[in-house]
Amino acid sequence: MAMKRASASAFRALASSGNSNSSILTRELHASPGSKKIVGVFYKANEYAAMNPNFLGCVERALGIGDWLESQGHQYIVTDDKEGPVCGKYIDTKVYSVYMILELEKHISDLHVLVTTAFHPAYVTAERIKKAKNLQLVLTAGIGSDHVDLKAAAAAGLTVAEVTGSNVVSVAEDELMRILILIRNFLPGYHQVIKGDWNVAAIAHRAYDLEGKTVGTVGAGRIGRLLLQRLKPFNCNLLYHDRIKMDPELENQIGAKFEEDLDVMLPKWMFDKERIAKLKKGVLIVNNARGAIMDTQAVVDACCSGHIAGYSGDVWYPQPAPKDHPWRYMPNQAMTPHISGTTIDAQLRHAAGVKDMLDRYFKGEEFPPQNYIVKEGELASQYR
């Protein structure tokens, strides 16, 4: 078991150094048989929860693992409150009824496992980690770790993991959809229909085919590679930038060209006003990575001037986006809430992955290696 080995190495380190601080050792030794307290933080689906029995990523369904956890002798507390002090919810998974009990903060001191999602994340700060004396495991039902202070988690000896790959198809398909929506100038046409208008010229003057256009991805991991594969039949000029070059056979199969220096593919990185200004006029941008990588006002200004001909994505900063967030009102945008990785199919994968890791955790078994974000006090290589 990873946690047992980690406790042994922590003990050797402490013994050799003479350090009396046993916080890491204590965390790891708590990974023992017995009833565990698991807290899940998910968004509320309200009336939509009853519309699909596979809608598992909401507080009402709670990944569908409540009965199983209870049958194993564990306590499962579920809440949509991730900030406090608003009351949270306890889910009776047999009838999916909701009762007012405690907010997340009141469970921090004695929970063993925290499960949350990137779509409604419970923030695992250094302060919360200090309070969570029994916490051993933080799981993302999906992928992502922006909500976790990874350095603090590693220092405390926590295990942090995700269901790696569970959203790859969902996000790649979403990105392809957004590319087509932007390049075909789809949204103005849709708006015309619902307003009762009919003006073909207002749409056609900047609607293009995707064929023959240059599409570049910043990052070519699981999602980036799949997007490039999905784009190949459109006969685009495909470019990609990543820290690691693809295997030549895969690169040739996809038909994408590697740009080692990002400045070759883009005049500059897409952060601030100056760098956006160096992009080709009329560029279309799809950002499903992080809202914070873009200067919010610079994107607004460029969309207003036409320098950015279209901007789409499902990631915002901050998130959830406030009602007055300027991206909601800028022209030529096709923004949505953070939804790309939470399709019903993805939710089924999230739930299955979390259940598998919890089962392995209870049995003292290793997780799939790719799922680890923090393990035995070390961050996975991509997070260093």
mmCIF file of C-alpha atoms in Angstrom, residues 83-290:
data_model
loop_
_atom_site.group_PDB
_atom_site.id
_atom_site.type_symbol
_atom_site.label_atom_id
_atom_site.label_comp_id
_atom_site.label_asym_id
_atom_site.label_seq_id
_atom_site.Cartn_x
_atom_site.Cartn_y
_atom_site.Cartn_z
ATOM 1 C CA GLU A 83 -17.479 27.897 1.236
ATOM 2 C CA GLY A 84 -19.637 28.037 4.402
ATOM 3 C CA PRO A 85 -21.458 29.234 6.436
ATOM 4 C CA VAL A 86 -24.544 28.221 4.443
ATOM 5 C CA CYS A 87 -26.021 24.886 5.513
ATOM 6 C CA GLY A 88 -25.026 21.791 3.583
ATOM 7 C CA LYS A 89 -26.979 18.672 2.744
ATOM 8 C CA TYR A 90 -26.920 15.016 3.742
ATOM 9 C CA ILE A 91 -28.118 12.702 1.028
ATOM 10 C CA ASP A 92 -30.220 9.643 1.717
ATOM 11 C CA THR A 93 -29.167 7.821 -1.443
ATOM 12 C CA LYS A 94 -32.104 5.394 -1.307
ATOM 13 C CA VAL A 95 -34.741 8.069 -1.939
ATOM 14 C CA TYR A 96 -32.559 11.009 -2.961
ATOM 15 C CA SER A 97 -34.159 13.256 -0.377
ATOM 16 C CA VAL A 98 -32.285 16.211 1.074
ATOM 17 C CA TYR A 99 -31.927 17.155 4.742
ATOM 18 C CA MET A 100 -30.329 20.211 6.278
ATOM 19 C CA ILE A 101 -27.414 19.271 8.509
ATOM 20 C CA LEU A 102 -23.931 20.843 8.374
ATOM 21 C CA GLU A 103 -21.827 22.831 5.982
ATOM 22 C CA LEU A 104 -18.461 21.561 4.712
ATOM 23 C CA GLU A 105 -16.442 23.524 7.232
ATOM 24 C CA LYS A 106 -17.983 21.639 10.154
ATOM 25 C CA HIS A 107 -16.738 18.331 8.755
ATOM 26 C CA ILE A 108 -13.188 19.448 8.026
ATOM 27 C CA SER A 109 -11.790 18.432 11.413
ATOM 28 C CA ASP A 110 -12.756 14.756 11.211
ATOM 29 C CA LEU A 111 -13.237 13.779 7.552
ATOM 30 C CA HIS A 112 -10.904 11.168 6.070
ATOM 31 C CA VAL A 113 -11.681 11.610 2.373
ATOM 32 C CA LEU A 114 -12.848 14.652 0.404
ATOM 33 C CA VAL A 115 -14.389 14.135 -3.026
ATOM 34 C CA THR A 116 -15.184 17.138 -5.206
ATOM 35 C CA THR A 117 -15.402 18.207 -8.849
ATOM 36 C CA ALA A 118 -13.799 20.827 -11.047
ATOM 37 C CA PHE A 119 -17.297 22.112 -11.863
ATOM 38 C CA HIS A 120 -18.158 22.945 -8.243
ATOM 39 C CA PRO A 121 -14.854 22.603 -6.388
ATOM 40 C CA ALA A 122 -14.291 22.572 -2.668
ATOM 41 C CA TYR A 123 -11.101 24.559 -2.170
ATOM 42 C CA VAL A 124 -8.487 22.608 -0.240
ATOM 43 C CA THR A 125 -6.340 25.438 1.073
ATOM 44 C CA ALA A 126 -3.325 25.226 3.340
ATOM 45 C CA GLU A 127 -5.498 26.534 6.158
ATOM 46 C CA ARG A 128 -8.094 23.814 5.638
ATOM 47 C CA ILE A 129 -5.405 21.148 5.430
ATOM 48 C CA LYS A 130 -4.096 22.220 8.841
ATOM 49 C CA LYS A 131 -7.593 21.895 10.292
ATOM 50 C CA ALA A 132 -8.236 18.526 8.645
ATOM 51 C CA LYS A 133 -6.215 16.393 11.050
ATOM 52 C CA ASN A 134 -7.749 13.117 9.817
ATOM 53 C CA LEU A 135 -7.724 13.919 6.100
ATOM 54 C CA GLN A 136 -5.825 11.348 4.059
ATOM 55 C CA LEU A 137 -7.225 11.465 0.543
ATOM 56 C CA VAL A 138 -8.513 14.179 -1.814
ATOM 57 C CA LEU A 139 -10.229 12.938 -4.961
ATOM 58 C CA THR A 140 -11.411 14.896 -7.987
ATOM 59 C CA ALA A 141 -14.482 13.323 -9.569
ATOM 60 C CA GLY A 142 -13.143 14.124 -12.998
ATOM 61 C CA ILE A 143 -9.799 15.788 -13.563
ATOM 62 C CA GLY A 144 -8.115 18.874 -12.221
ATOM 63 C CA SER A 145 -6.327 20.131 -9.129
ATOM 64 C CA ASP A 146 -6.605 23.919 -9.282
ATOM 65 C CA HIS A 147 -8.770 23.761 -6.159
ATOM 66 C CA VAL A 148 -6.010 22.092 -4.113
ATOM 67 C CA ASP A 149 -2.914 23.706 -2.609
ATOM 68 C CA LEU A 150 -0.677 20.940 -3.887
ATOM 69 C CA LYS A 151 2.457 21.996 -2.027
ATOM 70 C CA ALA A 152 0.576 22.082 1.269
ATOM 71 C CA ALA A 153 -1.020 18.723 0.472
ATOM 72 C CA ALA A 154 2.372 17.178 -0.288
ATOM 73 C CA ALA A 155 3.908 18.620 2.879
ATOM 74 C CA ALA A 156 1.048 17.164 4.923
ATOM 75 C CA GLY A 157 1.460 13.722 3.396
ATOM 76 C CA LEU A 158 -1.930 13.698 1.692
ATOM 77 C CA THR A 159 -2.749 11.656 -1.382
ATOM 78 C CA VAL A 160 -4.387 13.704 -4.136
ATOM 79 C CA ALA A 161 -5.771 11.932 -7.192
ATOM 80 C CA GLU A 162 -8.123 12.351 -10.140
ATOM 81 C CA VAL A 163 -9.902 10.145 -12.661
ATOM 82 C CA THR A 164 -7.343 10.817 -15.362
ATOM 83 C CA GLY A 165 -8.731 10.635 -18.883
ATOM 84 C CA SER A 166 -12.363 10.643 -17.801
ATOM 85 C CA ASN A 167 -13.195 13.884 -19.617
ATOM 86 C CA VAL A 168 -10.933 13.579 -22.660
ATOM 87 C CA VAL A 169 -13.585 12.716 -25.241
ATOM 88 C CA SER A 170 -16.077 15.174 -23.747
ATOM 89 C CA VAL A 171 -13.722 18.160 -23.792
ATOM 90 C CA ALA A 172 -12.158 17.379 -27.179
ATOM 91 C CA GLU A 173 -15.610 17.147 -28.778
ATOM 92 C CA ASP A 174 -16.637 20.370 -27.053
ATOM 93 C CA GLU A 175 -13.582 22.180 -28.431
ATOM 94 C CA LEU A 176 -14.270 20.952 -31.958
ATOM 95 C CA MET A 177 -17.855 22.154 -31.630
ATOM 96 C CA ARG A 178 -16.691 25.601 -30.514
ATOM 97 C CA ILE A 179 -14.248 25.868 -33.415
ATOM 98 C CA LEU A 180 -17.076 25.170 -35.871
ATOM 99 C CA ILE A 181 -19.475 27.541 -34.090
ATOM 100 C CA LEU A 182 -16.951 30.364 -34.355
ATOM 101 C CA ILE A 183 -15.669 29.816 -37.871
ATOM 102 C CA ARG A 184 -19.179 29.424 -39.337
ATOM 103 C CA ASN A 185 -20.447 32.472 -37.394
ATOM 104 C CA PHE A 186 -23.255 30.310 -36.063
ATOM 105 C CA LEU A 187 -24.425 32.295 -33.042
ATOM 106 C CA PRO A 188 -25.574 35.445 -34.872
ATOM 107 C CA GLY A 189 -27.741 33.235 -37.068
ATOM 108 C CA TYR A 190 -29.237 31.521 -34.048
ATOM 109 C CA HIS A 191 -29.940 34.874 -32.420
ATOM 110 C CA GLN A 192 -31.652 36.074 -35.592
ATOM 111 C CA VAL A 193 -34.025 33.131 -35.506
ATOM 112 C CA ILE A 194 -35.092 33.578 -31.901
ATOM 113 C CA LYS A 195 -35.542 37.336 -32.449
ATOM 114 C CA GLY A 196 -37.657 36.834 -35.584
ATOM 115 C CA ASP A 197 -35.022 38.390 -37.879
ATOM 116 C CA TRP A 198 -33.664 37.208 -41.244
ATOM 117 C CA ASN A 199 -30.432 38.777 -42.500
ATOM 118 C CA VAL A 200 -28.160 36.373 -44.360
ATOM 119 C CA ALA A 201 -25.539 39.023 -45.100
ATOM 120 C CA ALA A 202 -25.039 39.769 -41.388
ATOM 121 C CA ILE A 203 -23.913 36.170 -40.946
ATOM 122 C CA ALA A 204 -22.211 35.368 -44.223
ATOM 123 C CA HIS A 205 -19.766 38.286 -44.233
ATOM 124 C CA ARG A 206 -17.525 36.448 -41.773
ATOM 125 C CA ALA A 207 -18.468 32.779 -42.098
ATOM 126 C CA TYR A 208 -15.707 30.492 -43.389
ATOM 127 C CA ASP A 209 -14.952 26.846 -44.081
ATOM 128 C CA LEU A 210 -12.652 25.072 -41.664
ATOM 129 C CA GLU A 211 -10.865 23.272 -44.496
ATOM 130 C CA GLY A 212 -7.490 24.784 -45.296
ATOM 131 C CA LYS A 213 -7.306 26.883 -42.149
ATOM 132 C CA THR A 214 -4.432 26.707 -39.668
ATOM 133 C CA VAL A 215 -5.411 25.341 -36.265
ATOM 134 C CA GLY A 216 -2.852 25.294 -33.466
ATOM 135 C CA THR A 217 -3.148 23.720 -30.041
ATOM 136 C CA VAL A 218 -1.186 24.944 -27.042
ATOM 137 C CA GLY A 219 -0.737 21.624 -25.311
ATOM 138 C CA ALA A 220 -1.004 18.182 -26.884
ATOM 139 C CA GLY A 221 -1.806 15.915 -23.992
ATOM 140 C CA ARG A 222 -4.716 13.501 -24.051
ATOM 141 C CA ILE A 223 -7.277 16.172 -24.953
ATOM 142 C CA GLY A 224 -5.046 18.071 -27.365
ATOM 143 C CA ARG A 225 -4.078 14.912 -29.247
ATOM 144 C CA LEU A 226 -7.668 13.760 -29.556
ATOM 145 C CA LEU A 227 -8.740 17.194 -30.806
ATOM 146 C CA LEU A 228 -6.025 17.094 -33.461
ATOM 147 C CA GLN A 229 -7.190 13.620 -34.498
ATOM 148 C CA ARG A 230 -10.776 14.865 -34.741
ATOM 149 C CA LEU A 231 -9.609 17.817 -36.862
ATOM 150 C CA LYS A 232 -7.649 15.732 -39.376
ATOM 151 C CA PRO A 233 -10.660 14.908 -41.615
ATOM 152 C CA PHE A 234 -11.291 18.644 -42.033
ATOM 153 C CA ASN A 235 -7.997 18.966 -43.945
ATOM 154 C CA CYS A 236 -6.606 21.748 -41.773
ATOM 155 C CA ASN A 237 -3.023 22.830 -41.339
ATOM 156 C CA LEU A 238 -2.450 21.424 -37.854
ATOM 157 C CA LEU A 239 0.186 22.753 -35.460
ATOM 158 C CA TYR A 240 0.856 21.900 -31.842
ATOM 159 C CA HIS A 241 3.122 23.065 -29.055
ATOM 160 C CA ASP A 242 3.905 20.979 -25.997
ATOM 161 C CA ARG A 243 6.742 20.317 -23.603
ATOM 162 C CA ILE A 244 7.080 16.840 -25.100
ATOM 163 C CA LYS A 245 7.056 15.997 -28.802
ATOM 164 C CA MET A 246 4.693 13.268 -29.943
ATOM 165 C CA ASP A 247 5.976 9.924 -31.082
ATOM 166 C CA PRO A 248 6.897 10.420 -34.770
ATOM 167 C CA GLU A 249 4.530 7.669 -35.903
ATOM 168 C CA LEU A 250 1.587 9.256 -34.051
ATOM 169 C CA GLU A 251 2.577 12.718 -35.271
ATOM 170 C CA ASN A 252 2.613 11.469 -38.852
ATOM 171 C CA GLN A 253 -0.690 9.655 -38.377
ATOM 172 C CA ILE A 254 -2.384 12.811 -37.077
ATOM 173 C CA GLY A 255 -0.655 15.040 -39.601
ATOM 174 C CA ALA A 256 0.285 17.728 -37.094
ATOM 175 C CA LYS A 257 3.491 19.740 -37.108
ATOM 176 C CA PHE A 258 5.379 20.243 -33.847
ATOM 177 C CA GLU A 259 6.451 23.770 -32.959
ATOM 178 C CA GLU A 260 9.053 23.564 -30.208
ATOM 179 C CA ASP A 261 9.103 27.321 -29.758
ATOM 180 C CA LEU A 262 5.644 28.681 -29.039
ATOM 181 C CA ASP A 263 6.661 32.035 -30.518
ATOM 182 C CA VAL A 264 6.923 30.350 -33.910
ATOM 183 C CA MET A 265 3.316 29.211 -33.789
ATOM 184 C CA LEU A 266 2.064 32.365 -32.083
ATOM 185 C CA PRO A 267 3.955 35.653 -32.041
ATOM 186 C CA LYS A 268 3.536 35.625 -28.273
ATOM 187 C CA TRP A 269 1.695 33.753 -25.571
ATOM 188 C CA MET A 270 -1.966 34.738 -25.157
ATOM 189 C CA PHE A 271 -1.840 36.461 -21.794
ATOM 190 C CA ASP A 272 -1.919 40.239 -21.945
ATOM 191 C CA LYS A 273 -2.904 43.052 -24.300
ATOM 192 C CA GLU A 274 0.501 43.269 -25.977
ATOM 193 C CA ARG A 275 0.667 39.572 -26.712
ATOM 194 C CA ILE A 276 -2.902 39.379 -27.997
ATOM 195 C CA ALA A 277 -2.105 42.309 -30.317
ATOM 196 C CA LYS A 278 0.607 40.199 -31.985
ATOM 197 C CA LEU A 279 -1.847 37.474 -32.956
ATOM 198 C CA LYS A 280 -3.131 37.466 -36.516
ATOM 199 C CA LYS A 281 -6.053 39.869 -36.928
ATOM 200 C CA GLY A 282 -9.287 37.914 -37.073
ATOM 201 C CA VAL A 283 -7.983 35.045 -34.945
ATOM 202 C CA LEU A 284 -10.506 32.664 -33.402
ATOM 203 C CA ILE A 285 -9.687 31.496 -29.880
ATOM 204 C CA VAL A 286 -11.119 28.487 -28.039
ATOM 205 C CA ASN A 287 -10.020 28.239 -24.424
ATOM 206 C CA ASN A 288 -11.175 25.241 -22.394
ATOM 207 C CA ALA A 289 -7.998 25.179 -20.329
ATOM 208 C CA ARG A 290 -8.006 27.966 -17.716
#
